[in-house]
mmCIF file of C-alpha atoms in Angstrom:
data_model
loop_
_atom_site.group_PDB
_atom_site.id
_atom_site.type_symbol
_atom_site.label_atom_id
_atom_site.label_comp_id
_atom_site.label_asym_id
_atom_site.label_seq_id
_atom_site.Cartn_x
_atom_site.Cartn_y
_atom_site.Cartn_z
ATOM 1 C CA MET A 13 0.583 -0.140 0.311
ATOM 2 C CA GLU A 14 2.866 2.713 0.998
ATOM 3 C CA GLU A 15 4.530 2.199 -1.829
ATOM 4 C CA ILE A 16 1.942 2.424 -3.831
ATOM 5 C CA VAL A 17 0.977 6.028 -3.011
ATOM 6 C CA LEU A 18 4.863 6.387 -3.428
ATOM 7 C CA LYS A 19 4.226 5.734 -6.976
ATOM 8 C CA LYS A 20 1.525 8.111 -6.933
ATOM 9 C CA ILE A 21 3.236 10.892 -5.979
ATOM 10 C CA ASP A 22 5.090 10.925 -8.750
ATOM 11 C CA GLU A 23 2.931 9.989 -11.049
ATOM 12 C CA ILE A 24 1.146 13.446 -9.639
ATOM 13 C CA ALA A 25 3.817 15.932 -9.500
ATOM 14 C CA ASP A 26 4.173 17.552 -11.813
ATOM 15 C CA GLN A 27 0.391 18.240 -11.250
ATOM 16 C CA MET A 28 1.258 19.072 -7.393
ATOM 17 C CA ILE A 29 3.786 21.510 -9.530
ATOM 18 C CA ASP A 30 1.164 23.659 -10.654
ATOM 19 C CA GLY A 31 -1.552 23.272 -8.534
ATOM 20 C CA ILE A 32 1.250 24.836 -5.641
ATOM 21 C CA LYS A 33 2.083 27.503 -8.026
ATOM 22 C CA THR A 34 -1.383 28.378 -8.893
ATOM 23 C CA ILE A 35 -1.997 29.365 -5.061
ATOM 24 C CA THR A 36 2.284 31.186 -5.052
ATOM 25 C CA LYS A 37 1.560 33.791 -7.383
ATOM 26 C CA ILE A 38 -1.106 34.968 -5.208
ATOM 27 C CA ASN A 39 -0.632 38.207 -2.889
ATOM 28 C CA SER A 40 -1.976 36.823 0.565
ATOM 29 C CA VAL A 41 0.289 39.407 2.836
ATOM 30 C CA GLN A 42 -2.607 41.098 5.055
ATOM 31 C CA ASP A 43 -4.423 43.760 4.332
ATOM 32 C CA VAL A 44 -6.566 46.564 5.306
ATOM 33 C CA PRO A 45 -10.277 44.420 6.256
ATOM 34 C CA GLU A 46 -13.287 44.284 4.914
ATOM 35 C CA LYS A 47 -16.748 42.388 5.076
ATOM 36 C CA ASP A 48 -16.085 38.672 5.689
ATOM 37 C CA LYS A 49 -12.434 39.338 4.724
ATOM 38 C CA PRO A 50 -10.704 39.724 8.007
ATOM 39 C CA PHE A 51 -7.025 39.923 7.273
ATOM 40 C CA GLY A 52 -7.762 41.554 3.542
ATOM 41 C CA LYS A 53 -8.496 41.004 -0.086
ATOM 42 C CA GLY A 54 -5.693 39.211 -0.889
ATOM 43 C CA VAL A 55 -5.620 36.383 1.725
ATOM 44 C CA ASP A 56 -8.997 35.666 1.327
ATOM 45 C CA LEU A 57 -8.396 35.369 -2.326
ATOM 46 C CA ALA A 58 -5.626 32.431 -2.046
ATOM 47 C CA LEU A 59 -8.344 31.093 1.175
ATOM 48 C CA GLU A 60 -11.362 30.776 -1.961
ATOM 49 C CA GLU A 61 -8.114 30.005 -4.690
ATOM 50 C CA THR A 62 -6.935 26.708 -2.276
ATOM 51 C CA LEU A 63 -10.580 25.589 -0.750
ATOM 52 C CA SER A 64 -11.446 25.437 -5.160
ATOM 53 C CA LEU A 65 -9.021 23.432 -5.628
ATOM 54 C CA ALA A 66 -9.574 20.990 -2.752
ATOM 55 C CA LYS A 67 -12.868 20.579 -4.332
ATOM 56 C CA MET A 68 -11.213 20.530 -7.996
ATOM 57 C CA LEU A 69 -9.232 17.096 -6.418
ATOM 58 C CA GLY A 70 -12.716 15.942 -4.896
ATOM 59 C CA PHE A 71 -12.742 17.040 -0.956
ATOM 60 C CA GLU A 72 -14.868 17.700 1.376
ATOM 61 C CA THR A 73 -14.002 21.970 1.867
ATOM 62 C CA GLU A 74 -15.103 23.989 4.435
ATOM 63 C CA ASN A 75 -14.788 27.908 5.241
ATOM 64 C CA VAL A 76 -14.506 29.005 8.670
ATOM 65 C CA ASP A 77 -15.822 31.937 8.780
ATOM 66 C CA HIS A 78 -12.698 32.663 6.488
ATOM 67 C CA MET A 79 -10.389 32.527 8.781
ATOM 68 C CA MET A 80 -9.968 28.448 8.245
ATOM 69 C CA GLY A 81 -10.079 26.372 5.757
ATOM 70 C CA ILE A 82 -10.140 22.437 5.378
ATOM 71 C CA ALA A 83 -10.035 19.999 2.980
ATOM 72 C CA LYS A 84 -11.705 16.496 4.860
ATOM 73 C CA TYR A 85 -11.120 13.385 3.832
ATOM 74 C CA GLY A 86 -13.427 10.031 5.079
ATOM 75 C CA THR A 87 -15.602 10.872 8.464
ATOM 76 C CA GLY A 88 -15.765 11.316 11.903
ATOM 77 C CA GLU A 89 -14.947 12.558 14.797
ATOM 78 C CA ASP A 90 -11.731 12.478 15.985
ATOM 79 C CA TYR A 91 -9.469 13.955 12.963
ATOM 80 C CA ILE A 92 -5.703 14.552 12.106
ATOM 81 C CA GLY A 93 -5.273 17.281 11.001
ATOM 82 C CA ILE A 94 -1.983 19.078 9.372
ATOM 83 C CA ILE A 95 -3.216 22.951 10.369
ATOM 84 C CA GLY A 96 -0.363 24.723 7.517
ATOM 85 C CA HIS A 97 -1.348 28.137 6.737
ATOM 86 C CA LEU A 98 -1.457 30.899 3.325
ATOM 87 C CA ASP A 99 -1.325 34.459 4.636
ATOM 88 C CA VAL A 100 2.856 35.463 3.768
ATOM 89 C CA VAL A 101 4.725 38.200 5.319
ATOM 90 C CA PRO A 102 6.047 41.101 3.808
ATOM 91 C CA VAL A 103 7.710 40.880 0.429
ATOM 92 C CA GLY A 104 10.176 43.124 1.328
ATOM 93 C CA GLU A 105 13.838 43.896 -1.376
ATOM 94 C CA GLY A 106 16.552 42.496 -3.002
ATOM 95 C CA TRP A 107 14.485 40.759 -5.149
ATOM 96 C CA LYS A 108 15.841 39.321 -8.246
ATOM 97 C CA HIS A 109 12.294 37.650 -9.911
ATOM 98 C CA ASP A 110 9.406 38.867 -8.890
ATOM 99 C CA PRO A 111 7.392 37.930 -6.074
ATOM 100 C CA PHE A 112 4.766 36.471 -7.034
ATOM 101 C CA SER A 113 6.411 35.085 -9.925
ATOM 102 C CA CYS A 114 7.334 31.163 -8.769
ATOM 103 C CA TYR A 115 9.856 32.019 -11.135
ATOM 104 C CA GLU A 116 11.780 28.436 -12.197
ATOM 105 C CA ASP A 117 14.961 27.665 -13.005
ATOM 106 C CA GLU A 118 16.527 25.675 -14.573
ATOM 107 C CA ASN A 119 17.570 23.086 -11.470
ATOM 108 C CA GLY A 120 14.602 23.776 -10.436
ATOM 109 C CA ARG A 121 13.688 26.094 -8.649
ATOM 110 C CA ILE A 122 11.160 27.862 -7.196
ATOM 111 C CA PHE A 123 12.214 31.066 -6.299
ATOM 112 C CA ALA A 124 7.527 33.325 -3.851
ATOM 113 C CA ARG A 125 6.739 34.925 -1.230
ATOM 114 C CA GLY A 126 6.011 32.234 0.644
ATOM 115 C CA ILE A 127 6.782 28.672 -1.660
ATOM 116 C CA LEU A 128 8.604 27.308 2.036
ATOM 117 C CA ASP A 129 6.140 29.302 4.551
ATOM 118 C CA ASN A 130 4.076 28.045 3.925
ATOM 119 C CA LYS A 131 2.140 27.300 1.532
ATOM 120 C CA GLY A 132 3.777 24.293 -0.903
ATOM 121 C CA PRO A 133 4.122 22.933 2.524
ATOM 122 C CA ILE A 134 0.793 22.787 3.056
ATOM 123 C CA LEU A 135 -0.029 22.145 -0.283
ATOM 124 C CA ALA A 136 2.268 19.102 -0.258
ATOM 125 C CA ASN A 137 0.375 17.512 1.993
ATOM 126 C CA LEU A 138 -3.088 17.820 0.817
ATOM 127 C CA TYR A 139 -1.169 16.226 -3.083
ATOM 128 C CA ALA A 140 -0.505 14.062 -0.935
ATOM 129 C CA LEU A 141 -3.769 13.179 1.137
ATOM 130 C CA TYR A 142 -4.714 13.453 -2.616
ATOM 131 C CA ALA A 143 -2.165 10.555 -4.305
ATOM 132 C CA ILE A 144 -4.187 8.459 -1.166
ATOM 133 C CA LYS A 145 -8.067 9.212 -2.043
ATOM 134 C CA GLU A 146 -7.261 8.464 -5.507
ATOM 135 C CA CYS A 147 -5.360 4.798 -4.653
ATOM 136 C CA GLY A 148 -9.057 4.688 -3.007
ATOM 137 C CA ILE A 149 -7.027 3.699 0.781
ATOM 138 C CA VAL A 150 -10.013 3.728 3.343
ATOM 139 C CA LEU A 151 -8.156 5.895 6.860
ATOM 140 C CA LYS A 152 -9.534 4.905 10.078
ATOM 141 C CA HIS A 153 -9.350 8.709 10.784
ATOM 142 C CA PRO A 154 -10.293 11.077 9.176
ATOM 143 C CA VAL A 155 -7.570 13.317 7.904
ATOM 144 C CA TYR A 156 -7.940 17.201 7.504
ATOM 145 C CA ILE A 157 -6.032 19.892 6.036
ATOM 146 C CA LEU A 158 -6.300 23.270 7.657
ATOM 147 C CA PHE A 159 -5.742 26.427 5.186
ATOM 148 C CA GLY A 160 -4.604 28.874 8.448
ATOM 149 C CA THR A 161 -4.376 32.663 7.097
ATOM 150 C CA ASN A 162 -3.122 34.421 10.120
ATOM 151 C CA GLU A 163 -0.368 33.059 11.166
ATOM 152 C CA GLU A 164 3.041 35.395 10.934
ATOM 153 C CA THR A 165 0.572 37.988 12.062
ATOM 154 C CA GLY A 166 -1.351 36.785 15.309
ATOM 155 C CA PHE A 167 -2.048 33.744 14.658
ATOM 156 C CA HIS A 168 -6.271 35.210 15.265
ATOM 157 C CA ASP A 169 -7.278 32.755 12.757
ATOM 158 C CA LEU A 170 -7.115 29.696 14.978
ATOM 159 C CA LYS A 171 -7.884 31.738 17.867
ATOM 160 C CA HIS A 172 -10.893 31.316 15.984
ATOM 161 C CA TYR A 173 -11.178 28.294 15.093
ATOM 162 C CA LEU A 174 -10.586 26.700 18.498
ATOM 163 C CA GLU A 175 -13.462 27.980 19.240
ATOM 164 C CA VAL A 176 -16.026 26.999 17.203
ATOM 165 C CA ARG A 177 -14.155 23.595 16.362
ATOM 166 C CA LYS A 178 -12.491 20.787 17.913
ATOM 167 C CA PRO A 179 -8.283 20.811 17.724
ATOM 168 C CA PRO A 180 -7.330 17.183 15.881
ATOM 169 C CA ILE A 181 -6.551 14.817 18.227
ATOM 170 C CA MET A 182 -3.614 14.533 16.616
ATOM 171 C CA GLY A 183 -1.133 15.621 13.798
ATOM 172 C CA TRP A 184 1.153 18.295 12.604
ATOM 173 C CA THR A 185 2.228 21.394 11.346
ATOM 174 C CA PRO A 186 4.485 21.270 8.017
ATOM 175 C CA ASP A 187 5.739 24.821 9.098
ATOM 176 C CA CYS A 188 9.398 24.365 10.507
ATOM 177 C CA LYS A 189 12.215 21.352 9.885
ATOM 178 C CA TYR A 190 13.412 17.963 10.445
ATOM 179 C CA PRO A 191 13.763 15.988 11.811
ATOM 180 C CA VAL A 192 10.459 15.551 13.511
ATOM 181 C CA VAL A 193 10.539 19.051 15.786
ATOM 182 C CA TYR A 194 9.139 17.578 20.059
ATOM 183 C CA ALA A 195 9.489 20.257 21.554
ATOM 184 C CA GLU A 196 9.230 24.364 21.058
ATOM 185 C CA ARG A 197 10.340 27.036 23.637
ATOM 186 C CA GLY A 198 8.711 29.095 25.235
ATOM 187 C CA ARG A 199 8.882 33.142 24.136
ATOM 188 C CA GLY A 200 7.890 35.709 26.122
ATOM 189 C CA VAL A 201 6.741 39.527 25.232
ATOM 190 C CA TYR A 202 8.319 42.039 27.989
ATOM 191 C CA GLN A 203 7.863 45.615 28.860
ATOM 192 C CA VAL A 204 10.173 47.616 30.781
ATOM 193 C CA SER A 205 8.724 51.035 31.601
ATOM 194 C CA SER A 206 9.368 54.495 34.461
ATOM 195 C CA ASP A 207 7.778 57.469 34.310
ATOM 196 C CA SER A 208 9.589 59.654 32.171
ATOM 197 C CA LYS A 209 10.437 62.294 35.430
ATOM 198 C CA TYR A 210 12.687 58.798 36.150
ATOM 199 C CA ARG A 211 14.444 59.245 33.167
ATOM 200 C CA TYR A 212 17.319 58.179 34.714
ATOM 201 C CA GLU A 213 15.641 54.993 36.792
ATOM 202 C CA PHE A 214 14.974 54.043 33.364
ATOM 203 C CA ASN A 215 18.329 55.048 31.477
ATOM 204 C CA ASP A 216 20.252 52.823 34.618
ATOM 205 C CA PHE A 217 18.745 49.595 34.151
ATOM 206 C CA VAL A 218 18.230 49.486 30.127
ATOM 207 C CA ASN A 219 22.175 49.610 30.316
ATOM 208 C CA GLU A 220 22.968 47.449 32.723
ATOM 209 C CA TYR A 221 21.024 44.651 32.345
ATOM 210 C CA LEU A 222 19.803 45.026 28.317
ATOM 211 C CA LEU A 223 21.642 46.674 26.130
ATOM 212 C CA SER A 224 24.775 45.293 27.762
ATOM 213 C CA SER A 225 23.491 41.802 28.339
ATOM 214 C CA SER A 226 24.777 39.304 26.320
ATOM 215 C CA ALA A 227 22.859 37.446 23.932
ATOM 216 C CA ASP A 228 22.352 35.068 26.641
ATOM 217 C CA ALA A 229 21.077 37.278 29.012
ATOM 218 C CA ASN A 230 22.884 36.970 31.630
ATOM 219 C CA LYS A 231 23.202 40.173 33.252
ATOM 220 C CA LEU A 232 19.340 39.826 33.995
ATOM 221 C CA GLY A 233 20.514 36.303 35.547
ATOM 222 C CA LEU A 234 18.911 34.191 32.846
ATOM 223 C CA ASP A 235 21.923 32.329 31.664
ATOM 224 C CA ILE A 236 20.289 29.184 30.906
ATOM 225 C CA ASP A 237 21.657 26.773 29.115
ATOM 226 C CA ASP A 238 19.069 23.842 29.098
ATOM 227 C CA PRO A 239 20.878 20.741 27.664
ATOM 228 C CA GLU A 240 17.773 20.077 25.316
ATOM 229 C CA PHE A 241 16.716 23.370 24.293
ATOM 230 C CA GLY A 242 19.944 25.047 24.350
ATOM 231 C CA LYS A 243 20.712 29.118 25.835
ATOM 232 C CA MET A 244 18.336 31.222 26.907
ATOM 233 C CA GLN A 245 18.333 33.672 24.091
ATOM 234 C CA LEU A 246 17.214 38.115 23.684
ATOM 235 C CA ARG A 247 16.880 39.677 21.139
ATOM 236 C CA ASN A 248 14.379 41.918 19.922
ATOM 237 C CA MET A 249 14.311 44.695 22.004
ATOM 238 C CA LYS A 250 12.817 48.250 20.536
ATOM 239 C CA LEU A 251 11.737 51.273 21.989
ATOM 240 C CA VAL A 252 8.000 51.343 21.995
ATOM 241 C CA ASN A 253 6.099 54.718 21.866
ATOM 242 C CA THR A 254 3.815 54.957 25.217
ATOM 243 C CA LYS A 255 2.781 57.520 27.657
ATOM 244 C CA MET A 256 5.686 55.824 29.581
ATOM 245 C CA LEU A 257 9.188 55.961 28.859
ATOM 246 C CA THR A 258 8.946 52.004 27.724
ATOM 247 C CA MET A 259 11.362 48.803 25.976
ATOM 248 C CA GLU A 260 10.225 46.060 24.945
ATOM 249 C CA PHE A 261 12.303 42.671 24.813
ATOM 250 C CA THR A 262 12.006 38.815 23.786
ATOM 251 C CA LEU A 263 13.473 36.240 25.829
ATOM 252 C CA SER A 264 13.562 32.429 24.330
ATOM 253 C CA TYR A 265 13.210 30.485 27.212
ATOM 254 C CA PRO A 266 13.416 25.995 27.589
ATOM 255 C CA ALA A 267 11.168 23.856 28.754
ATOM 256 C CA SER A 268 13.035 24.035 32.121
ATOM 257 C CA ILE A 269 11.685 27.246 33.652
ATOM 258 C CA SER A 270 8.426 28.738 33.567
ATOM 259 C CA ASN A 271 7.213 32.397 32.489
ATOM 260 C CA GLU A 272 6.419 32.794 36.101
ATOM 261 C CA GLU A 273 9.655 32.264 37.342
ATOM 262 C CA ILE A 274 10.865 34.619 34.416
ATOM 263 C CA MET A 275 9.058 37.641 35.536
ATOM 264 C CA GLU A 276 9.905 37.135 39.513
ATOM 265 C CA ILE A 277 14.259 37.071 38.295
ATOM 266 C CA LEU A 278 12.966 40.298 36.219
ATOM 267 C CA GLN A 279 10.845 42.498 38.855
ATOM 268 C CA SER A 280 13.648 41.224 41.415
ATOM 269 C CA LYS A 281 15.735 43.689 38.649
ATOM 270 C CA CYS A 282 13.629 46.523 39.516
ATOM 271 C CA THR A 283 13.855 49.415 41.297
ATOM 272 C CA GLU A 284 10.931 52.006 43.066
ATOM 273 C CA HIS A 285 10.355 53.929 39.251
ATOM 274 C CA VAL A 286 10.913 50.889 37.239
ATOM 275 C CA SER A 287 8.593 48.099 36.829
ATOM 276 C CA ILE A 288 8.045 45.134 33.805
ATOM 277 C CA SER A 289 5.176 43.688 32.970
ATOM 278 C CA CYS A 290 4.682 40.287 30.336
ATOM 279 C CA VAL A 291 2.760 41.281 27.315
ATOM 280 C CA HIS A 292 2.526 38.305 25.979
ATOM 281 C CA ASN A 293 3.632 34.333 26.750
ATOM 282 C CA TYR A 294 3.689 31.321 24.498
ATOM 283 C CA ASN A 295 4.214 28.190 26.540
ATOM 284 C CA PRO A 296 6.203 26.046 26.072
ATOM 285 C CA VAL A 297 5.686 22.901 24.133
ATOM 286 C CA ARG A 298 6.670 19.370 24.657
ATOM 287 C CA PHE A 299 5.912 15.120 23.795
ATOM 288 C CA GLU A 300 8.174 12.464 24.618
ATOM 289 C CA LYS A 301 10.338 11.676 21.598
ATOM 290 C CA ASP A 302 9.450 8.151 21.635
ATOM 291 C CA CYS A 303 5.500 8.869 21.579
ATOM 292 C CA PHE A 304 3.041 7.685 19.052
ATOM 293 C CA LEU A 305 2.911 10.339 17.163
ATOM 294 C CA CYS A 306 6.865 11.675 17.974
ATOM 295 C CA GLN A 307 8.621 7.526 16.825
ATOM 296 C CA THR A 308 5.591 7.115 14.114
ATOM 297 C CA LEU A 309 7.058 10.397 12.036
ATOM 298 C CA LYS A 310 10.428 9.461 12.116
ATOM 299 C CA GLU A 311 10.332 6.362 10.710
ATOM 300 C CA ALA A 312 8.325 7.862 8.059
ATOM 301 C CA TYR A 313 11.103 10.795 7.372
ATOM 302 C CA GLU A 314 13.703 8.174 8.088
ATOM 303 C CA LYS A 315 11.898 5.862 5.630
ATOM 304 C CA VAL A 316 11.624 7.910 2.826
ATOM 305 C CA THR A 317 14.872 10.059 3.091
ATOM 306 C CA GLY A 318 17.752 7.150 4.214
ATOM 307 C CA GLN A 319 18.424 10.104 7.359
ATOM 308 C CA ASP A 320 18.967 10.366 10.751
ATOM 309 C CA GLY A 321 15.208 10.945 11.795
ATOM 310 C CA THR A 322 16.306 11.437 15.163
ATOM 311 C CA PRO A 323 13.145 14.259 17.541
ATOM 312 C CA VAL A 324 14.532 17.253 17.777
ATOM 313 C CA THR A 325 13.992 21.097 19.555
ATOM 314 C CA THR A 326 13.924 23.972 17.571
ATOM 315 C CA MET A 327 13.824 28.155 19.172
ATOM 316 C CA GLY A 328 11.353 28.537 16.588
ATOM 317 C CA GLY A 329 7.364 29.410 16.863
ATOM 318 C CA THR A 330 4.414 27.243 15.220
ATOM 319 C CA TYR A 331 0.956 26.659 15.466
ATOM 320 C CA ALA A 332 2.286 23.926 17.494
ATOM 321 C CA LYS A 333 2.219 26.964 20.268
ATOM 322 C CA LEU A 334 -1.618 27.558 20.505
ATOM 323 C CA MET A 335 -2.793 24.188 18.912
ATOM 324 C CA PRO A 336 -3.321 21.731 20.916
ATOM 325 C CA ASN A 337 -2.043 17.463 20.167
ATOM 326 C CA ILE A 338 0.573 18.169 16.866
ATOM 327 C CA VAL A 339 4.598 19.168 16.226
ATOM 328 C CA PRO A 340 5.894 21.017 13.695
ATOM 329 C CA PHE A 341 6.845 18.814 11.175
ATOM 330 C CA GLY A 342 9.390 20.070 8.243
ATOM 331 C CA PRO A 343 9.650 20.659 5.581
ATOM 332 C CA SER A 344 13.354 21.933 5.748
ATOM 333 C CA PHE A 345 16.120 19.537 5.884
ATOM 334 C CA PRO A 346 18.825 20.177 7.293
ATOM 335 C CA GLY A 347 21.176 22.208 6.321
ATOM 336 C CA GLN A 348 17.936 24.980 5.115
ATOM 337 C CA LYS A 349 17.779 27.837 7.066
ATOM 338 C CA GLY A 350 17.817 31.213 6.508
ATOM 339 C CA ILE A 351 15.132 31.183 3.384
ATOM 340 C CA GLY A 352 11.944 32.071 4.875
ATOM 341 C CA HIS A 353 11.207 35.740 5.499
ATOM 342 C CA ASN A 354 14.389 36.499 3.347
ATOM 343 C CA PRO A 355 14.229 38.023 -0.570
ATOM 344 C CA ASN A 356 14.220 35.005 -3.194
ATOM 345 C CA GLU A 357 12.842 31.916 -0.799
ATOM 346 C CA TRP A 358 12.740 29.320 -2.432
ATOM 347 C CA MET A 359 12.048 25.997 -2.138
ATOM 348 C CA ASP A 360 13.465 23.017 -4.975
ATOM 349 C CA ARG A 361 10.399 20.627 -6.579
ATOM 350 C CA LYS A 362 12.488 17.746 -6.300
ATOM 351 C CA ASP A 363 12.439 19.090 -2.637
ATOM 352 C CA ILE A 364 8.320 19.112 -2.615
ATOM 353 C CA ILE A 365 8.416 15.808 -4.481
ATOM 354 C CA GLU A 366 10.124 14.574 -1.773
ATOM 355 C CA ASN A 367 7.710 16.010 0.978
ATOM 356 C CA ALA A 368 4.862 14.894 -0.510
ATOM 357 C CA LYS A 369 6.128 11.841 0.057
ATOM 358 C CA ILE A 370 6.596 11.413 3.915
ATOM 359 C CA TYR A 371 3.423 13.536 4.551
ATOM 360 C CA ALA A 372 1.752 10.546 2.441
ATOM 361 C CA LEU A 373 3.716 7.491 4.295
ATOM 362 C CA SER A 374 2.829 10.140 7.656
ATOM 363 C CA ILE A 375 -0.626 10.749 7.327
ATOM 364 C CA LEU A 376 -1.028 6.808 6.233
ATOM 365 C CA ARG A 377 0.632 5.429 9.359
ATOM 366 C CA VAL A 378 -0.996 8.634 11.422
ATOM 367 C CA ALA A 379 -4.398 8.114 10.618
ATOM 368 C CA ASN A 380 -4.488 4.356 10.653
ATOM 369 C CA GLY A 381 -3.434 4.084 14.098
ATOM 370 C CA ARG A 382 -0.265 2.558 13.116
#
């Protein structure tokens, strides 16, 4: 059965690449909201066209309040969920080709905003499921491919989805790297503030604890070196326009410390007229390496690639921060870094096909409870 599906992926490869190019050519950077277009015309067009594509491939589809799209295969309440996103970050400068042209060079490398992050990978999952459907395979659990629309700017799509739909029993988001990621760091955004009349105290705090700190937040007393996650990361320091003197910073932290513990340490550094608040936090996500989901994805990756699939951690943040029961899984292979969000974002044709094979095998095994 598995070999038949992998062969089908090769047969539909050109159709898959064409479908991915069609959706990736749509400029889906968030824009001014309109009626039934909460994230702008481009994002909504990408959602509508993707659902039309899924329907053309023979899937039952659903548009969840223009926030999330679903392509469904199979019936039942407890579904396997695969969630990616159709919104993209702004284009920026430095492109060699039109960022929405899907230019493909002689080596089969496709350049476009969103080809890797995240239209190519989530559509590779759609076509992986299509290959399974075309082979007439019935799965024990239904599979939903979920098309998000606001991953880059707030997760409002997923927050709404979880208010009106129940989460999957397990699944993944193809918006990170291989091998399977069993744990994500926490991410907290903090603000240090003071009244303008105490600017000297504010400046002293910022200079001593933030600007003089190394990347691992050593001056804050947070220089943790976790055996699984690595070192604490202090990043994104910036002045914020408020009525108070305010500087914002982000801590990417391991699971060995909680946000509450971080806040205690930060507050211990404050003076009478300087305060710290947490304005946003996502707790770490952690699965056991040997759980059914991680081991199944590991084995599927190893069978297709022949590479070591030992589960890893990440400093990144994905839908797994908010969607229960899912892990990050692909699409970038080891050594492929600094591609998404940058000019000349790319994905190789052969990598898209290999991704589809990994995902097809994963769907078969996870949805059948193997």
